[in-house]
Coordinates of C-alpha atoms and ligand atoms in Angstrom, one line a residue:
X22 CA 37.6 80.0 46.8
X23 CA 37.5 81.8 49.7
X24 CA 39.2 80.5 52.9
X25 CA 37.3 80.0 56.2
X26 CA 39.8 79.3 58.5
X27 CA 40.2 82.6 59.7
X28 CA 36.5 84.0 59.1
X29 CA 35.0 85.3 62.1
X30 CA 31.9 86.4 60.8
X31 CA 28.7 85.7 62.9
X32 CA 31.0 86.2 66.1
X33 CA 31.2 87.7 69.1
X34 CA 34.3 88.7 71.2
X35 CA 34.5 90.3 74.3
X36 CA 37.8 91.9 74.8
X37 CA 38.9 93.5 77.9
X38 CA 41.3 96.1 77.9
X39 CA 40.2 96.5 74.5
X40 CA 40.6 100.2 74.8
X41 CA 44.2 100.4 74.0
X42 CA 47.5 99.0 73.6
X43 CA 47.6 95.2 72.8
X44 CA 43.8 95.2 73.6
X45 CA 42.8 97.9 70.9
X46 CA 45.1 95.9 68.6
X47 CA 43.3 92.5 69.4
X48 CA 40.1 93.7 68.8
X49 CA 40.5 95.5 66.0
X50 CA 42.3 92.3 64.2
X51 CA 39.2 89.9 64.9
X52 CA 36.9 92.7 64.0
X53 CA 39.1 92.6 60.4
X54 CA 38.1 89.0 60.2
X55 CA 34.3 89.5 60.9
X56 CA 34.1 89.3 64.8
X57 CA 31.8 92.1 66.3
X58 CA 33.4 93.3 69.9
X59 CA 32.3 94.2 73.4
X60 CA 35.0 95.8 74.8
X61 CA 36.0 96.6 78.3
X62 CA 38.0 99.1 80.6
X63 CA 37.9 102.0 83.0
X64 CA 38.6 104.9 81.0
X65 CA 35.5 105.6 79.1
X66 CA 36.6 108.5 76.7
X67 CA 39.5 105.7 75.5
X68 CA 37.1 103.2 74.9
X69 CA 34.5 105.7 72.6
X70 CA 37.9 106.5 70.8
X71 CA 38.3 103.0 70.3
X72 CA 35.0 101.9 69.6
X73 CA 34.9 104.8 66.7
X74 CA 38.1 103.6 65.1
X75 CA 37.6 100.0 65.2
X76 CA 34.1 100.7 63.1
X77 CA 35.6 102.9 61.2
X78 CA 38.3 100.9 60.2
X79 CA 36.3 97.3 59.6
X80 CA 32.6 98.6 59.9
X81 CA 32.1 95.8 62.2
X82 CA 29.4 96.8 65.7
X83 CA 31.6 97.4 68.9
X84 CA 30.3 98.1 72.3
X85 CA 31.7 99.5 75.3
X86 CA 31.8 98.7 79.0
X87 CA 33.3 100.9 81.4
X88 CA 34.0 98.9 84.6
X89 CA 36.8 98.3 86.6
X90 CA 37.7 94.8 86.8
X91 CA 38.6 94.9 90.4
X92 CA 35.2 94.7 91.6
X93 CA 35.8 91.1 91.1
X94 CA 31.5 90.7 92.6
X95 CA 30.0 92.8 89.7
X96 CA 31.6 90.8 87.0
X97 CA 28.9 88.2 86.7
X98 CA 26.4 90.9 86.0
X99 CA 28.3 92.6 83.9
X100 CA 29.3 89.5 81.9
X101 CA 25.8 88.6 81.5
X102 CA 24.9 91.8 80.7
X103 CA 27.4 91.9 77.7
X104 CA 26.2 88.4 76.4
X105 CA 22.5 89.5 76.8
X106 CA 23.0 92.4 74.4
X107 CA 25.0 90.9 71.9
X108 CA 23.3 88.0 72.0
X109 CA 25.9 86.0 72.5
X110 CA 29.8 86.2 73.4
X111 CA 31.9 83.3 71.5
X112 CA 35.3 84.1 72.0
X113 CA 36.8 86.1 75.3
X114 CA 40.3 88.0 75.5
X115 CA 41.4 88.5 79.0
X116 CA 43.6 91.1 78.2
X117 CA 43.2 93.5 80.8
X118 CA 46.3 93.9 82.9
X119 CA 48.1 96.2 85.2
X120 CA 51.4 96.1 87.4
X121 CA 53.5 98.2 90.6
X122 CA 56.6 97.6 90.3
X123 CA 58.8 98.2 93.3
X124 CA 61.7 96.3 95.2
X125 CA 59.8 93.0 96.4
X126 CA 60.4 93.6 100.4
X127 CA 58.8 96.8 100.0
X128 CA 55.7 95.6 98.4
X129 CA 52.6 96.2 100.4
X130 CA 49.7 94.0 100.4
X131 CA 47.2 96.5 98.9
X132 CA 49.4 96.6 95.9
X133 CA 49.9 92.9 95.8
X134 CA 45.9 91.9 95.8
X135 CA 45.2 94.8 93.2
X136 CA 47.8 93.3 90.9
X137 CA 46.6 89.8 91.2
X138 CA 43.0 90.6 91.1
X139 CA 43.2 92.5 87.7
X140 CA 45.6 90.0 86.3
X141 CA 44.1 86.6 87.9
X142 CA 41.5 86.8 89.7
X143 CA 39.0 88.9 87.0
X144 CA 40.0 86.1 84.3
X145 CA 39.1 83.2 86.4
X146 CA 35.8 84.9 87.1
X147 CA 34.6 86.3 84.0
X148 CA 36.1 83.0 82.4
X149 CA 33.6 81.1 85.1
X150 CA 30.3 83.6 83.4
X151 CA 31.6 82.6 80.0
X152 CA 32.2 78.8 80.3
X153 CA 28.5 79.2 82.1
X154 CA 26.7 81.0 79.1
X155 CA 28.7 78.6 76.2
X156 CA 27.0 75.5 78.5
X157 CA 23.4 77.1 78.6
X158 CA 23.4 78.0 75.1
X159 CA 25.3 74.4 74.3
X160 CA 28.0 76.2 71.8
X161 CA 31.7 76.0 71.7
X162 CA 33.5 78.8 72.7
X163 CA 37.2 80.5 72.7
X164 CA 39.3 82.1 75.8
X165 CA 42.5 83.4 74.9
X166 CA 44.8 84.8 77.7
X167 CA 47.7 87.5 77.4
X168 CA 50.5 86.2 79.4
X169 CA 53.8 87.4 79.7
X170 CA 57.6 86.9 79.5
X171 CA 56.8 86.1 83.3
X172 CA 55.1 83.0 82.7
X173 CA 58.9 81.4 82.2
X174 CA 61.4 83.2 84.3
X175 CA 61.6 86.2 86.6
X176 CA 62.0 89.6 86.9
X177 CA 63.4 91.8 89.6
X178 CA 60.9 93.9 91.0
X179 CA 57.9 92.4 89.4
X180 CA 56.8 89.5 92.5
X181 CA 53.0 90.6 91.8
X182 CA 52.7 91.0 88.3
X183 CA 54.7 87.7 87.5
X184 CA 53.2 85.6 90.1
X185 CA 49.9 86.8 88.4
X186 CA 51.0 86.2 84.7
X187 CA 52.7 82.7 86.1
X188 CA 49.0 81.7 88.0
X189 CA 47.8 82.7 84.2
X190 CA 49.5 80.0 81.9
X191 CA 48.7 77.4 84.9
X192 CA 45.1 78.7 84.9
X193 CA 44.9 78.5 80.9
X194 CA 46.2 74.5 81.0
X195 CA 43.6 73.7 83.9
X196 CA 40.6 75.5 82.3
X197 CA 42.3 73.9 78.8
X198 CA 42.0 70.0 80.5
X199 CA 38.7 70.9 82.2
X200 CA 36.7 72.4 79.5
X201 CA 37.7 70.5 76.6
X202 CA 34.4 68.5 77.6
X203 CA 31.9 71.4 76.3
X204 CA 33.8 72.8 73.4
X205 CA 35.9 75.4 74.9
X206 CA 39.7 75.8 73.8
X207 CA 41.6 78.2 76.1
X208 CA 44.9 79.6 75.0
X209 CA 47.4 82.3 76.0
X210 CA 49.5 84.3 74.1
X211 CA 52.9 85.6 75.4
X212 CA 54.2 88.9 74.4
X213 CA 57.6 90.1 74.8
X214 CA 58.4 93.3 75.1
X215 CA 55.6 95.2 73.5
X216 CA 56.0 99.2 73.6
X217 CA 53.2 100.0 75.0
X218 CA 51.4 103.0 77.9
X219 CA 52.2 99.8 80.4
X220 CA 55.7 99.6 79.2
X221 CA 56.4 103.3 78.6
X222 CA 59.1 103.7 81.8
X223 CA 60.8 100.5 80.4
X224 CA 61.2 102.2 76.9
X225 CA 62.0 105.6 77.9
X226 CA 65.1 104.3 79.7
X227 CA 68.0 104.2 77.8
X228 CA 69.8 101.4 79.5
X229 CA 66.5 98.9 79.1
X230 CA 66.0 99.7 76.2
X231 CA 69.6 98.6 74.8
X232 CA 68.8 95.8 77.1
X233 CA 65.5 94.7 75.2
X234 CA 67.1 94.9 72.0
X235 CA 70.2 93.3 72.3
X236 CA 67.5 90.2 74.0
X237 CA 65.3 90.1 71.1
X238 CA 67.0 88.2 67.7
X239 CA 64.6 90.6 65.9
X240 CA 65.9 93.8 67.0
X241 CA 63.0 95.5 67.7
X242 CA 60.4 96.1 70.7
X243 CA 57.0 94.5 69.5
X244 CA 54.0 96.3 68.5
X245 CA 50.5 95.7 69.7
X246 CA 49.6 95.0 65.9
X247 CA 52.0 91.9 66.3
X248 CA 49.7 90.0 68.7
X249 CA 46.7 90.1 66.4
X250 CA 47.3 87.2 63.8
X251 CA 47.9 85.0 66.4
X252 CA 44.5 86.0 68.1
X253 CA 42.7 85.5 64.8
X254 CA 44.2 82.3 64.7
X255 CA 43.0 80.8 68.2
X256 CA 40.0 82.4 67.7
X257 CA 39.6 81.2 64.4
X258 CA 38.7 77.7 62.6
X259 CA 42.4 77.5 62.3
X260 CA 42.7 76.7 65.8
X261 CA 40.2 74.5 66.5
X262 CA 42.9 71.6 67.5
X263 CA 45.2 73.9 69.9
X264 CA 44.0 73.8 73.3
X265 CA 46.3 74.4 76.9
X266 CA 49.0 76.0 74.7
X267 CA 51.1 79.7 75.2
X268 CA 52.2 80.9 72.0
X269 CA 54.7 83.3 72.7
X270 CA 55.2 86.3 70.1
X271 CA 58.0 87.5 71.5
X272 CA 60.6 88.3 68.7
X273 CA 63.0 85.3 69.5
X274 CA 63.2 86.2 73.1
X275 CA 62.8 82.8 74.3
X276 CA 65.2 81.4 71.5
X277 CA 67.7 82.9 72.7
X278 CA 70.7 81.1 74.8
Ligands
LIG304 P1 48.2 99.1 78.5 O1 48.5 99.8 79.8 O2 48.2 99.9 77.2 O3 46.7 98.4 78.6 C1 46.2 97.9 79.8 C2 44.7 97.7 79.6 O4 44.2 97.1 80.7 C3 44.0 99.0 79.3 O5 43.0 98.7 78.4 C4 43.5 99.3 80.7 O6 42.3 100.2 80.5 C5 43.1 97.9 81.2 N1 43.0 97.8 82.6 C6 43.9 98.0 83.5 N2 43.4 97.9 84.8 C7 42.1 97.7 84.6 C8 41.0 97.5 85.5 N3 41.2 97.6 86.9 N4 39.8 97.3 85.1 C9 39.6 97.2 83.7 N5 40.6 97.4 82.8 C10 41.8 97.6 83.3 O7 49.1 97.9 78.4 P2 49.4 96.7 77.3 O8 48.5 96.9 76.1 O9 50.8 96.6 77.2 O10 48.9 95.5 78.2 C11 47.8 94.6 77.8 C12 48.1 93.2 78.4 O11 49.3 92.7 77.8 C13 48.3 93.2 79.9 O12 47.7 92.1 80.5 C14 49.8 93.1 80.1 O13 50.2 92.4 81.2 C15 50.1 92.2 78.8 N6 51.5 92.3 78.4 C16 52.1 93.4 77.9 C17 53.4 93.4 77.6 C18 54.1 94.6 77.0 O14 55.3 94.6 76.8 N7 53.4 95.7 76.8 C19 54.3 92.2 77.7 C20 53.6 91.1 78.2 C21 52.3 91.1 78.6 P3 42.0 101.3 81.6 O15 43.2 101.8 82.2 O16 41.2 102.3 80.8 O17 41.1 100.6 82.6

């Protein structure tokens, strides 16, 4: 018999930053399970190139949505304009995610709002069109955040991206408590160090990189492909009891004394 807890077939999941990096990876591993996917980001040629290989790969439908989710007032339309042609959105990955990083004294305000309107501010507000539609069209639905390393401890010369990734995991337990009423579990996973474009000057120095590995039990940076089973999971049947929770996949980071 086959199992259903991690069949996503009949689904919807809008992804953003599903174009590359942990995003790509996330939406390619519900589509495996039977999700179709909306996905979202700026660069449009990424998101074709993505679109084509998640098909090809699972032969699932994906869309694509340029937009730049710092233009935090056309989200709404563009939310509903997702759900409207594909007729439904019943899981969201706020994955999207940016950072500046720079010695904290030095960092200008510009740079601060940017960083924690991508990171924050977008997921609140496209989590406020989603938590509207799932109420109109009385269905349960799925948010799953991509947190951080941040959301525990800090990092020199990261105040805007870790304040943002911290605001995250105490957004994800408020929308968690406050939602439970109409069916909607909201999650976040936490990656560690995941070599990815966003991580690329972390991994081309020498010195973090000996860093990173000697901090992980497992010895290795993370690849985006790691975060997918966990996504399935929330997404999935098989999480239908997990609610206001970060799982971190993180290689033992947090394990470790
Ligand atoms: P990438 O740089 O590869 O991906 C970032 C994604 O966000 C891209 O799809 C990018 O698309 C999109 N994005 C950035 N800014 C915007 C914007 N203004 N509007 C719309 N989309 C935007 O990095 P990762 O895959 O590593 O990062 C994905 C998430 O994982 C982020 O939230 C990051 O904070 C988080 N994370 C990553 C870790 C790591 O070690 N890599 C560790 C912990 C968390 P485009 O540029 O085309 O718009």
């Amino acid at each position: 018999m086959k199992s259903e807890l991690f069949n996503l077939a009949g689904k919807t999941a809008l992804v953003t930053g599903g174009n590359r990096g942990i995003g790509l990876a996330v939406a390619k591993g519900l589509a495996e399970h039977g999700a179709d996917v909306a996905i979202i980001a700026r660069t449009k040629e990424q998101l074709e190139t993505a679109a084509r290989q998640i098909q090809t790969d699972t032969g699932k439908k994906v869309s694509t949505y340029p937009f730049d989710l710092s233009d935090i007032k056309g989200i709404e339309a563009l939310f509903e304009n997702i759900a409207a042609e594909a007729k439904g959105v019943d899981i969201l990955v706020n994955c999207a995610g940016t950072t500046i990083r720079g010695p904290s004294e030095d960092v200008d305000l510009e740079t601060w709002n940017h960083v924690i309107e991508v990171n924050l501010t977008a997921t609140f507000v496209i989590s406020q069109a989603f938590c509207r539609h799932r109420r109109q069209a009385e269905k349960a639905g799925r948010i799953i955040n991509i947190g951080s390393l941040t959301c525990h401890g800090g990092r020199p010369t990261t105040a805007a991206y870790a304040s943002s990734k911290g605001g995250l995991l105490s957004l994800t337990r408020t929308l968690a408590v406050e939602w439970a009423k109409y069916d909607i579990n909201v999650n976040a996973i936490g990656p560690g160090y995941i070599a990815t474009e966003l991580t690329e000057p972390l991994w081309t120095n020498d010195e973090f990189n000996k860093w990173v590995l000697a901090k992980t039990p497992l010895g290795r940076w993370g690849k985006p492909e790691d975060l997918a089973g966990t996504a399935v999971m929330l997404a999935s049947k098989a999480g239908d009891f997990i609610t206001g929770q970060i799982i971190n996949v993180d290689g033992g980071w947090l394990a470790l004394l």
